[in-house]
Coordinates of C-alpha atoms in Angstrom, one line a residue:
X1 CA 132.3 9.4 161.7
X2 CA 128.8 10.6 160.6
X3 CA 127.8 10.4 157.0
X4 CA 128.2 13.6 155.2
X5 CA 125.2 14.8 153.1
X6 CA 125.8 17.7 150.7
X7 CA 123.0 19.5 148.9
X8 CA 124.5 20.5 145.6
X9 CA 123.5 24.1 144.8
X10 CA 122.8 23.9 141.1
X11 CA 123.1 27.2 139.2
X12 CA 120.0 26.7 137.0
X13 CA 116.3 26.5 138.1
X14 CA 114.6 26.8 141.4
X15 CA 115.3 24.7 144.5
X16 CA 112.4 22.6 145.4
X17 CA 112.3 21.9 149.0
X18 CA 114.1 -19.5 138.5
X19 CA 110.8 -21.3 138.6
X20 CA 109.5 -24.6 140.2
X21 CA 106.7 -26.9 139.1
X22 CA 103.4 -25.6 140.4
X23 CA 104.3 -21.9 140.3
X24 CA 104.6 -19.1 137.9
X25 CA 106.8 -16.1 138.6
X26 CA 106.1 -16.0 142.3
X27 CA 102.4 -17.2 142.0
X28 CA 101.4 -20.6 143.3
X29 CA 98.3 -22.6 143.1
X30 CA 97.2 -25.4 145.4
X31 CA 94.7 -27.1 143.1
X32 CA 93.2 -27.0 139.6
X33 CA 90.6 -24.4 140.6
X34 CA 93.3 -22.0 141.8
X35 CA 95.3 -22.5 138.6
X36 CA 92.1 -21.9 136.5
X37 CA 91.5 -18.7 138.4
X38 CA 95.1 -17.6 137.9
X39 CA 94.9 -18.3 134.1
X40 CA 91.6 -16.4 133.8
X41 CA 93.1 -13.4 135.6
X42 CA 96.1 -13.4 133.2
X43 CA 93.9 -13.6 130.2
X44 CA 91.6 -10.8 131.4
X45 CA 94.5 -8.5 132.2
X46 CA 96.1 -9.4 128.9
X47 CA 92.9 -8.4 127.0
X48 CA 92.7 -5.2 128.9
X49 CA 96.3 -4.4 128.1
X50 CA 95.8 -5.1 124.4
X51 CA 92.6 -3.0 124.3
X52 CA 94.5 -0.2 126.0
X53 CA 97.2 -0.3 123.2
X54 CA 94.5 -0.3 120.5
X55 CA 92.8 2.7 122.1
X56 CA 96.1 4.4 122.3
X57 CA 96.7 3.9 118.6
X58 CA 93.2 5.3 117.9
X59 CA 93.6 8.3 120.1
X60 CA 97.1 9.2 119.1
X61 CA 96.0 10.8 115.8
X62 CA 93.3 12.8 117.4
X63 CA 95.1 14.6 120.3
X64 CA 95.3 18.3 120.4
X65 CA 98.7 18.9 121.9
X66 CA 98.1 22.5 122.5
X67 CA 95.4 21.6 125.1
X68 CA 97.6 18.8 126.6
X69 CA 99.3 20.7 129.4
X70 CA 99.0 18.6 132.6
X71 CA 100.3 21.4 134.7
X72 CA 104.0 21.5 134.3
X73 CA 104.4 19.4 131.1
X74 CA 105.6 21.0 128.0
X75 CA 103.5 19.7 125.0
X76 CA 105.9 21.0 122.4
X77 CA 108.8 19.2 124.0
X78 CA 106.8 16.0 124.2
X79 CA 105.8 16.3 120.6
X80 CA 109.5 16.6 119.7
X81 CA 110.2 13.5 121.7
X82 CA 107.6 11.5 119.8
X83 CA 108.7 12.9 116.4
X84 CA 112.3 12.0 117.1
X85 CA 111.4 8.4 118.0
X86 CA 109.3 8.1 114.8
X87 CA 112.3 9.0 112.7
X88 CA 114.4 6.1 114.0
X89 CA 114.0 2.8 112.0
X90 CA 114.7 -0.6 113.4
X91 CA 117.6 -0.9 111.0
X92 CA 119.3 2.1 112.6
X93 CA 119.1 0.8 116.1
X94 CA 122.5 0.0 117.8
X95 CA 126.1 0.1 116.7
X96 CA 126.8 3.8 117.1
X97 CA 129.2 4.0 120.0
X98 CA 132.5 3.7 118.0
X99 CA 131.4 6.3 115.4
X100 CA 130.3 8.8 118.1
X101 CA 133.7 8.5 119.8
X102 CA 135.6 8.9 116.5
X103 CA 133.6 11.9 115.6
X104 CA 134.6 13.4 119.0
X105 CA 138.2 13.2 118.0
X106 CA 139.3 10.1 119.9
X107 CA 140.6 6.7 118.8
X108 CA 138.3 4.1 120.4
X109 CA 138.9 0.4 120.8
X110 CA 136.3 -2.4 120.8
X111 CA 137.0 -5.5 123.0
X112 CA 135.2 -8.8 123.5
X113 CA 134.9 -9.9 127.1
X114 CA 133.7 -13.5 127.9
X115 CA 132.0 -14.0 131.3
X116 CA 132.5 -17.2 133.4
X117 CA 129.1 -18.5 132.2
X118 CA 129.8 -17.9 128.5
X119 CA 128.2 -14.5 127.6
X120 CA 130.2 -12.4 125.2
X121 CA 130.1 -8.7 125.9
X122 CA 131.4 -5.9 123.7
X123 CA 133.0 -3.2 125.7
X124 CA 134.7 0.0 124.5
X125 CA 137.9 1.7 125.5
X126 CA 139.0 5.3 125.0
X127 CA 142.7 5.4 125.6
X128 CA 144.0 8.5 127.5
X129 CA 145.5 11.5 125.8
X130 CA 148.7 11.8 127.8
X131 CA 150.0 14.9 126.1
X132 CA 146.8 17.0 126.2
X133 CA 144.5 18.0 129.0
X134 CA 141.6 20.3 129.3
X135 CA 142.2 20.5 133.1
X136 CA 145.9 21.1 133.1
X137 CA 147.2 17.7 134.3
X138 CA 147.7 14.2 133.2
X139 CA 146.0 11.5 135.3
X140 CA 147.2 7.9 135.5
X141 CA 144.2 5.8 136.3
X142 CA 141.5 3.5 134.9
X143 CA 137.8 4.4 135.0
X144 CA 134.9 2.1 134.1
X145 CA 131.6 3.6 133.3
X146 CA 128.5 1.3 133.7
X147 CA 125.1 2.2 132.3
X148 CA 121.7 1.5 133.8
X149 CA 118.6 -0.5 133.0
X150 CA 117.4 -0.8 129.3
X151 CA 120.5 1.1 128.4
X152 CA 124.0 0.6 126.9
X153 CA 127.4 2.2 126.7
X154 CA 126.0 4.7 124.2
X155 CA 124.4 6.6 127.0
X156 CA 127.8 8.0 128.0
X157 CA 128.6 9.4 124.5
X158 CA 125.3 10.6 123.0
X159 CA 125.7 14.1 124.4
X160 CA 127.8 16.7 122.6
X161 CA 131.6 16.3 122.7
X162 CA 132.1 18.9 125.5
X163 CA 129.3 17.4 127.6
X164 CA 130.4 13.8 127.9
X165 CA 132.1 12.4 131.0
X166 CA 134.2 9.8 129.0
X167 CA 135.7 12.5 126.9
X168 CA 136.5 14.8 129.8
X169 CA 138.2 11.8 131.5
X170 CA 140.2 10.8 128.4
X171 CA 141.3 14.4 127.9
X172 CA 142.6 14.4 131.5
X173 CA 144.7 11.3 130.8
X174 CA 142.4 8.6 132.1
X175 CA 142.1 5.2 130.5
X176 CA 138.3 5.0 130.0
X177 CA 136.2 1.9 129.6
X178 CA 132.5 1.7 128.7
X179 CA 130.8 -1.4 130.0
X180 CA 127.9 -3.3 128.5
X181 CA 125.8 -6.2 129.9
X182 CA 124.3 -9.4 128.6
X183 CA 121.2 -9.0 126.6
X184 CA 121.6 -5.5 125.3
X185 CA 122.6 -4.7 121.7
X186 CA 126.3 -5.2 122.7
X187 CA 125.8 -8.3 124.7
X188 CA 124.1 -10.8 122.3
X189 CA 126.9 -13.3 122.1
X190 CA 127.5 -16.6 123.9
X191 CA 129.9 -19.5 123.7
X192 CA 127.1 -22.1 123.3
X193 CA 123.7 -20.3 123.3
X194 CA 121.9 -18.2 120.7
X195 CA 120.0 -15.1 121.7
X196 CA 116.8 -16.8 120.4
X197 CA 117.2 -19.5 123.1
X198 CA 115.0 -19.1 126.2
X199 CA 118.0 -20.1 128.4
X200 CA 120.0 -17.1 127.1
X201 CA 117.5 -14.8 128.8
X202 CA 117.6 -16.5 132.2
X203 CA 119.3 -13.6 134.0
X204 CA 118.6 -10.4 136.1
X205 CA 120.8 -7.6 137.2
X206 CA 122.2 -10.0 139.9
X207 CA 124.0 -11.8 137.1
X208 CA 125.1 -8.4 135.7
X209 CA 126.7 -7.7 139.1
X210 CA 128.1 -11.1 139.9
X211 CA 129.1 -12.2 136.4
X212 CA 129.3 -9.4 133.9
X213 CA 130.9 -6.7 136.0
X214 CA 133.7 -8.8 137.5
X215 CA 134.6 -10.1 134.0
X216 CA 134.8 -6.5 132.6
X217 CA 136.8 -5.3 135.6
X218 CA 139.4 -8.1 135.2
X219 CA 139.7 -7.6 131.5
X220 CA 140.1 -3.8 131.7
X221 CA 142.8 -4.1 134.4
X222 CA 144.6 -6.8 132.4
X223 CA 144.7 -4.7 129.3
X224 CA 145.4 -1.4 131.1
X225 CA 148.1 -3.1 133.2
X226 CA 146.6 -1.6 136.4
X227 CA 145.8 -3.0 139.8
X228 CA 142.7 -1.0 140.6
X229 CA 140.1 1.1 138.8
X230 CA 137.3 3.6 139.6
X231 CA 133.7 2.6 139.0
X232 CA 131.1 5.1 137.9
X233 CA 127.6 3.7 137.7
X234 CA 124.3 5.1 136.7
X235 CA 120.9 3.8 138.0
X236 CA 121.0 -0.1 137.8
X237 CA 124.8 0.3 137.0
X238 CA 125.3 1.8 140.4
X239 CA 123.4 -1.0 142.0
X240 CA 125.6 -3.5 140.2
X241 CA 128.7 -1.7 141.4
X242 CA 127.5 -1.7 145.1
X243 CA 126.5 -5.3 144.9
X244 CA 129.6 -6.5 143.2
X245 CA 131.8 -4.6 145.7
X246 CA 130.4 -6.6 148.5
X247 CA 132.6 -9.4 147.3
X248 CA 136.1 -8.9 148.7
X249 CA 137.7 -10.3 145.5
X250 CA 136.0 -7.5 143.5
X251 CA 136.3 -4.8 146.1
X252 CA 140.1 -5.3 146.2
X253 CA 140.2 -4.2 142.5
X254 CA 138.2 -0.9 143.1
X255 CA 139.7 2.3 144.5
X256 CA 136.4 4.3 144.3
X257 CA 132.7 3.9 143.5
X258 CA 130.8 6.9 142.2
X259 CA 127.1 6.0 142.3
X260 CA 124.9 8.3 140.1
X261 CA 121.2 8.0 140.8
X262 CA 121.5 4.5 142.3
X263 CA 118.5 2.3 141.9
X264 CA 118.5 0.0 144.9
X265 CA 115.3 0.4 146.9
X266 CA 112.6 1.7 144.6
X267 CA 109.4 1.3 146.6
X268 CA 108.9 5.1 146.6
X269 CA 109.4 5.4 142.9
X270 CA 107.0 7.8 141.3
X271 CA 107.3 6.5 137.8
X272 CA 103.7 5.7 136.7
X273 CA 104.8 3.1 134.1
X274 CA 106.6 1.2 136.9
X275 CA 103.6 1.3 139.2
X276 CA 101.4 0.0 136.4
X277 CA 103.7 -2.9 135.7
X278 CA 103.9 -3.7 139.4
X279 CA 100.2 -3.3 140.2
X280 CA 98.7 -4.8 137.0
X281 CA 101.6 -7.3 136.8
X282 CA 102.1 -6.4 133.1
X283 CA 105.6 -7.9 133.3
X284 CA 104.0 -11.2 134.3
X285 CA 101.6 -11.0 131.3
X286 CA 104.6 -10.4 129.0
X287 CA 106.4 -13.4 130.6
X288 CA 103.3 -15.6 130.0
X289 CA 103.8 -15.1 126.3
X290 CA 107.6 -14.8 126.2
X291 CA 110.0 -15.9 128.8
X292 CA 112.9 -14.4 127.0
X293 CA 113.7 -11.0 125.7
X294 CA 112.1 -7.7 126.8
X295 CA 112.5 -5.2 124.0
X296 CA 110.8 -1.9 123.4
X297 CA 111.3 -0.4 120.0
X298 CA 111.7 3.4 119.9
X299 CA 108.8 3.4 117.4
X300 CA 106.5 2.4 120.3
X301 CA 106.8 6.0 121.5
X302 CA 104.6 7.0 118.5
X303 CA 101.8 5.4 120.5
X304 CA 102.5 7.3 123.7
X305 CA 100.2 10.3 123.0
X306 CA 97.2 7.9 123.1
X307 CA 98.4 6.4 126.3
X308 CA 98.9 9.8 127.7
X309 CA 95.4 10.9 126.9
X310 CA 94.3 7.9 129.0
X311 CA 96.9 8.5 131.8
X312 CA 98.4 12.0 131.5
X313 CA 101.0 11.4 134.2
X314 CA 102.7 8.9 131.8
X315 CA 103.9 11.7 129.6
X316 CA 105.2 13.7 132.5
X317 CA 107.1 10.6 133.6
X318 CA 108.5 10.1 130.1
X319 CA 109.8 13.7 130.0
X320 CA 111.1 13.5 133.6
X321 CA 113.0 10.2 132.8
X322 CA 114.4 11.5 129.6
X323 CA 115.1 15.2 130.2
X324 CA 114.7 16.0 133.9
X325 CA 111.6 17.1 135.6
X326 CA 110.1 20.6 135.3
X327 CA 110.9 23.4 136.0
X328 CA 114.4 22.5 134.9
X329 CA 114.1 20.2 131.8
X330 CA 117.8 19.6 131.0
X331 CA 118.1 17.6 127.8
X332 CA 118.8 19.5 124.6
X333 CA 115.8 18.6 122.4
X334 CA 118.0 18.1 119.3
X335 CA 119.6 15.1 121.2
X336 CA 116.3 13.1 121.2
X337 CA 116.9 11.7 117.8
X338 CA 120.4 10.5 118.7
X339 CA 119.1 9.1 122.0
X340 CA 116.6 6.8 120.4
X341 CA 119.2 5.3 118.0
X342 CA 120.3 3.2 121.0
X343 CA 117.6 3.6 123.7
X344 CA 115.7 1.8 125.2
X345 CA 118.0 -1.3 125.0
X346 CA 116.8 -4.9 125.4
X347 CA 117.0 -6.8 128.6
X348 CA 115.4 -10.0 129.9
X349 CA 111.8 -10.4 130.9
X350 CA 113.1 -11.9 134.1
X351 CA 115.1 -8.8 134.9
X352 CA 112.0 -6.6 134.4
X353 CA 110.0 -9.0 136.6
X354 CA 112.5 -8.7 139.4
X355 CA 112.5 -4.9 139.3
X356 CA 108.7 -5.0 139.3
X357 CA 108.7 -7.4 142.3
X358 CA 111.1 -5.2 144.2
X359 CA 108.9 -2.1 143.6
X360 CA 105.8 -4.1 144.8
X361 CA 107.5 -5.6 147.8
X362 CA 109.8 -2.7 148.8
X363 CA 112.8 -5.0 148.9
X364 CA 116.2 -5.4 147.3
X365 CA 116.4 -9.2 146.8
X366 CA 116.9 -12.1 144.5
X367 CA 114.3 -13.3 142.0
X368 CA 111.1 -14.9 143.4
X369 CA 110.5 -18.3 141.9
X370 CA 107.6 -19.1 144.3
X371 CA 107.9 -21.2 147.4
X372 CA 108.9 -24.5 145.8
X373 CA 111.3 -22.8 143.3
X374 CA 112.9 -20.7 146.1
X375 CA 113.5 -23.9 148.1
X376 CA 115.2 -25.4 145.1
X377 CA 117.2 -22.3 144.1
X378 CA 118.0 -20.8 147.5
X379 CA 117.1 -23.3 150.2
X380 CA 114.6 -20.9 151.7
X381 CA 110.9 -20.3 151.0
X382 CA 111.4 -16.6 150.3
X383 CA 114.1 -15.1 148.1
X384 CA 117.1 -13.9 150.0
X385 CA 117.9 -10.2 150.4
X386 CA 120.8 -8.8 148.4
X387 CA 123.6 -7.5 150.6
X388 CA 125.5 -4.3 149.8
X389 CA 126.8 -3.7 153.3
X390 CA 130.1 -5.6 153.1
X391 CA 131.8 -3.2 150.6
X392 CA 134.9 -1.4 152.0
X393 CA 135.3 0.6 148.8
X394 CA 135.2 4.4 149.3
X395 CA 131.8 5.5 147.8
X396 CA 130.2 8.8 146.8
X397 CA 126.4 8.7 146.1
X398 CA 124.8 11.4 144.0
X399 CA 121.0 11.6 143.8
X400 CA 118.6 14.1 142.3
X401 CA 115.7 15.5 144.3
X402 CA 113.7 15.5 141.1
X403 CA 114.4 11.9 140.4
X404 CA 111.2 9.9 140.1
X405 CA 112.8 6.5 139.7
X406 CA 115.6 6.5 142.3
X407 CA 113.5 8.6 144.6
X408 CA 115.1 10.6 147.3
X409 CA 112.9 9.0 149.9
X410 CA 114.6 5.7 149.2
X411 CA 118.1 7.0 149.7
X412 CA 118.3 6.9 153.5
X413 CA 117.5 3.2 153.5
X414 CA 120.2 2.4 151.1
X415 CA 122.8 4.7 152.7
X416 CA 122.1 3.0 156.1
X417 CA 123.6 -0.2 154.6
X418 CA 126.8 1.5 153.3
X419 CA 129.9 2.5 155.2
X420 CA 129.4 5.6 157.5
X421 CA 132.2 7.1 155.5
X422 CA 130.1 7.2 152.4
X423 CA 129.6 10.8 151.1
X424 CA 126.1 11.7 150.0
X425 CA 125.6 14.5 147.5
X426 CA 122.1 15.8 146.6
X427 CA 121.4 17.6 143.3
X428 CA 118.3 19.7 143.9
X429 CA 117.3 20.1 140.2
X430 CA 118.3 16.8 138.8
X431 CA 116.1 14.0 137.5
X432 CA 117.1 10.5 136.7
X433 CA 118.4 11.1 133.1
X434 CA 120.2 14.3 133.9
X435 CA 123.2 12.4 135.3
X436 CA 124.1 11.0 131.9
X437 CA 122.1 13.1 129.4
X438 CA 121.9 16.5 131.1
X439 CA 122.9 19.5 129.0
X440 CA 124.7 21.1 132.0
X441 CA 126.1 17.9 133.6
X442 CA 129.6 18.9 132.4
X443 CA 129.3 22.1 134.4
X444 CA 127.1 21.1 137.4
X445 CA 128.1 17.5 138.0
X446 CA 131.1 16.1 136.2
X447 CA 133.8 18.4 137.6
X448 CA 132.9 17.2 141.1
X449 CA 133.0 13.6 139.8
X450 CA 136.4 14.1 138.3
X451 CA 137.7 15.7 141.5
X452 CA 136.6 12.5 143.4
X453 CA 138.3 10.3 140.8
X454 CA 141.5 12.5 141.0
X455 CA 141.7 12.0 144.7
X456 CA 141.0 8.2 144.4
X457 CA 143.8 7.7 141.9
X458 CA 146.2 10.1 143.7
X459 CA 146.9 12.2 140.5
X460 CA 149.5 14.9 140.6
X461 CA 149.6 18.2 138.9
X462 CA 152.1 18.7 136.1

């Protein structure tokens, strides 16, 4: 059977056609001179990075936004983005998932899930509404929604009540679970470590896939008294689902995977910030000073205008990532303030390093500890590739042709590793963030997602 690719005709817009001694995060030195050269390189790049931030701070107050157009960029929208971020204080960050769900008229539950290696994750449940349905039937199934990189469960509930996939599912009678991962604002607990311990941050998305996700799946099935569930992932969350499902123990518990904007191979990513981190090895510089947490406060966005004067495409990337690329920017601007109450979420420096490595090397693989470290950790001189080819779970992949992170050029390579029965759906006017934050996702995307879930769970009309 040939793989089926569908180009989703959107209504709006136009259609565009573990480290070893003697190495440091994949670097190695053979003698003291090599090590000195490496240290000098890091210091120089660090100084340049700090100077750039200082210049950004200086320039940010002097920019004329009316002249800042960069072709398709909308300066008024970008100014609203910056203004929204500046209104969010550190004290307001995190903890809004339950209140959002309650305000939408549901009765959420908060649960603590402990992984096999001791991390304590807070996950959220929205029990089904068995006697009320916006779609005319009651479904009997469990759905787990998994967020992406530097994100949290909040991503699924920050839109308006009619535009959120979890609410649509709960109204249709589904038992909905919102996952979180170690390191974000809902995954700071551990049975023996503190989040100030360096060891706490020794993880990447591989541990998310092999440790966090299986624990959440088992817990949700136990509480819901079900045998299988449907996984819906976004970005890194999709990669986690595909990777976890290559384990037969996990795949036996899944009836369907819906992968939204899956970030697996990202060597064609057009996100300037990612390119800068890969080429200048900014992630390595950060790791030099802090081998633990990677955290970006929303207030940092107040410095973005200065950075954008230096590199205008940065601003276009920010808008594309947050609201979809022009000409179809798709995030309601009044949602920016809510978005930055929980986004971007913390992760580990090691995780950012791995994504940077994969972008640079064009691979989907384990973390690179350097030759000696790889031999210790993997028994090979190079890090092994991550395998997503063994999953037998029915899978539907949605990707956006305006997605600059999970670029459409990288999709064929990923699809070639999946079952030939995998269904591939293209969304011509969708960027990376549109799949979770899009103002029209409840019209353009989620009905199709719900139809897929309905068939997977074999729901029947009343």
